[in-house]
């Protein structure tokens, strides 16, 4: 059958998110507060692990996201709310 594989990445000035899921079940997420990747899988399944460096990649993606957010804010600051 078909499966739904999902990746979510986003940021704000003070927070961020990076998560991978399969068929609606979270497989991995970045815990930026505790500086680690979390694999919230139940004990009754064969554990699926992500490669070493996945968390560090998520941190790097957050830096890119915040940089892009800053650039977009600067580019849009003089755009009027109404045309």
PDB file of C-alpha atoms in Angstrom:
ATOM      1  CA  UNK A   1       0.000   0.000   0.000  1.00  0.00           C
ATOM      2  CA  UNK A   2       0.842   3.655  -0.091  1.00  0.00           C
ATOM      3  CA  UNK A   3       2.452   5.461   2.823  1.00  0.00           C
ATOM      4  CA  UNK A   4       2.471   9.137   3.765  1.00  0.00           C
ATOM      5  CA  UNK A   5       5.951  10.423   4.612  1.00  0.00           C
ATOM      6  CA  UNK A   6       6.000  13.952   6.064  1.00  0.00           C
ATOM      7  CA  UNK A   7       8.729  16.387   7.074  1.00  0.00           C
ATOM      8  CA  UNK A   8       7.959  19.667   8.853  1.00  0.00           C
ATOM      9  CA  UNK A   9      10.473  22.452   9.339  1.00  0.00           C
ATOM     10  CA  UNK A  10       9.763  25.969  10.522  1.00  0.00           C
ATOM     11  CA  UNK A  11      11.027  28.782  12.690  1.00  0.00           C
ATOM     12  CA  UNK A  12      10.272  32.054  14.390  1.00  0.00           C
ATOM     13  CA  UNK A  13      12.526  34.509  16.199  1.00  0.00           C
ATOM     14  CA  UNK A  14      12.245  32.496  19.401  1.00  0.00           C
ATOM     15  CA  UNK A  15      11.265  28.950  18.434  1.00  0.00           C
ATOM     16  CA  UNK A  16      11.724  26.262  15.810  1.00  0.00           C
ATOM     17  CA  UNK A  17      10.414  22.915  14.658  1.00  0.00           C
ATOM     18  CA  UNK A  18      11.840  19.960  12.757  1.00  0.00           C
ATOM     19  CA  UNK A  19       9.914  16.702  12.601  1.00  0.00           C
ATOM     20  CA  UNK A  20       9.655  13.546  10.490  1.00  0.00           C
ATOM     21  CA  UNK A  21       6.614  11.281  10.444  1.00  0.00           C
ATOM     22  CA  UNK A  22       5.317   8.237   8.600  1.00  0.00           C
ATOM     23  CA  UNK A  23       1.600   7.513   8.208  1.00  0.00           C
ATOM     24  CA  UNK A  24       0.722  10.099  10.852  1.00  0.00           C
ATOM     25  CA  UNK A  25       3.124   8.714  13.452  1.00  0.00           C
ATOM     26  CA  UNK A  26       6.017  10.854  14.619  1.00  0.00           C
ATOM     27  CA  UNK A  27       9.342   9.084  13.935  1.00  0.00           C
ATOM     28  CA  UNK A  28      11.807  11.812  14.930  1.00  0.00           C
ATOM     29  CA  UNK A  29      11.794  15.414  16.130  1.00  0.00           C
ATOM     30  CA  UNK A  30      14.389  17.936  17.190  1.00  0.00           C
ATOM     31  CA  UNK A  31      14.235  18.956  20.839  1.00  0.00           C
ATOM     32  CA  UNK A  32      15.971  22.323  20.549  1.00  0.00           C
ATOM     33  CA  UNK A  33      15.566  23.021  24.286  1.00  0.00           C
ATOM     34  CA  UNK A  34      17.498  19.898  25.358  1.00  0.00           C
ATOM     35  CA  UNK A  35      19.773  19.920  22.291  1.00  0.00           C
ATOM     36  CA  UNK A  36      19.006  16.430  20.996  1.00  0.00           C
ATOM     37  CA  UNK A  37      16.969  14.408  18.538  1.00  0.00           C
ATOM     38  CA  UNK A  38      14.072  12.375  19.930  1.00  0.00           C
ATOM     39  CA  UNK A  39      12.743   9.131  18.457  1.00  0.00           C
ATOM     40  CA  UNK A  40       9.344   8.696  20.182  1.00  0.00           C
ATOM     41  CA  UNK A  41       8.676   5.119  19.084  1.00  0.00           C
ATOM     42  CA  UNK A  42       6.765   2.558  21.106  1.00  0.00           C
ATOM     43  CA  UNK A  43       8.709  -0.341  22.625  1.00  0.00           C
ATOM     44  CA  UNK A  44       6.751  -3.017  20.710  1.00  0.00           C
ATOM     45  CA  UNK A  45       8.166  -2.094  17.266  1.00  0.00           C
ATOM     46  CA  UNK A  46      11.582  -2.554  15.719  1.00  0.00           C
ATOM     47  CA  UNK A  47      13.315   0.725  16.528  1.00  0.00           C
ATOM     48  CA  UNK A  48      14.063   3.003  13.558  1.00  0.00           C
ATOM     49  CA  UNK A  49      17.049   5.314  14.030  1.00  0.00           C
ATOM     50  CA  UNK A  50      18.136   8.309  12.003  1.00  0.00           C
ATOM     51  CA  UNK A  51      21.721   8.779  10.891  1.00  0.00           C
ATOM     52  CA  UNK A  52      24.212  10.528  13.124  1.00  0.00           C
ATOM     53  CA  UNK A  53      24.127  14.264  12.454  1.00  0.00           C
ATOM     54  CA  UNK A  54      20.358  14.545  11.928  1.00  0.00           C
ATOM     55  CA  UNK A  55      20.000  16.859  14.921  1.00  0.00           C
ATOM     56  CA  UNK A  56      22.977  18.983  13.838  1.00  0.00           C
ATOM     57  CA  UNK A  57      21.384  19.283  10.382  1.00  0.00           C
ATOM     58  CA  UNK A  58      18.153  20.454  11.999  1.00  0.00           C
ATOM     59  CA  UNK A  59      20.079  23.137  13.923  1.00  0.00           C
ATOM     60  CA  UNK A  60      21.736  24.303  10.694  1.00  0.00           C
ATOM     61  CA  UNK A  61      18.329  24.410   8.963  1.00  0.00           C
ATOM     62  CA  UNK A  62      17.021  26.622  11.772  1.00  0.00           C
ATOM     63  CA  UNK A  63      19.833  29.103  11.178  1.00  0.00           C
ATOM     64  CA  UNK A  64      18.991  29.205   7.458  1.00  0.00           C
ATOM     65  CA  UNK A  65      15.287  29.580   8.270  1.00  0.00           C
ATOM     66  CA  UNK A  66      15.894  32.530  10.603  1.00  0.00           C
ATOM     67  CA  UNK A  67      18.185  34.168   8.052  1.00  0.00           C
ATOM     68  CA  UNK A  68      15.494  33.789   5.371  1.00  0.00           C
ATOM     69  CA  UNK A  69      12.871  35.126   7.780  1.00  0.00           C
ATOM     70  CA  UNK A  70      14.977  38.232   8.405  1.00  0.00           C
ATOM     71  CA  UNK A  71      15.511  38.798   4.657  1.00  0.00           C
ATOM     72  CA  UNK A  72      11.790  38.486   3.933  1.00  0.00           C
ATOM     73  CA  UNK A  73      10.887  40.907   6.714  1.00  0.00           C
ATOM     74  CA  UNK A  74      13.326  43.453   5.326  1.00  0.00           C
ATOM     75  CA  UNK A  75      12.048  42.983   1.773  1.00  0.00           C
ATOM     76  CA  UNK A  76       8.413  43.364   2.829  1.00  0.00           C
ATOM     77  CA  UNK A  77       8.721  46.213   5.362  1.00  0.00           C
ATOM     78  CA  UNK A  78       7.752  48.958   2.890  1.00  0.00           C
ATOM     79  CA  UNK A  79       4.949  47.080   1.129  1.00  0.00           C
ATOM     80  CA  UNK A  80       1.617  48.787   1.890  1.00  0.00           C
ATOM     81  CA  UNK A  81      -1.089  46.684   3.545  1.00  0.00           C
ATOM     82  CA  UNK A  82      -3.512  47.624   0.756  1.00  0.00           C
ATOM     83  CA  UNK A  83      -2.884  47.910  -2.978  1.00  0.00           C
TER      84      UNK A  83
END
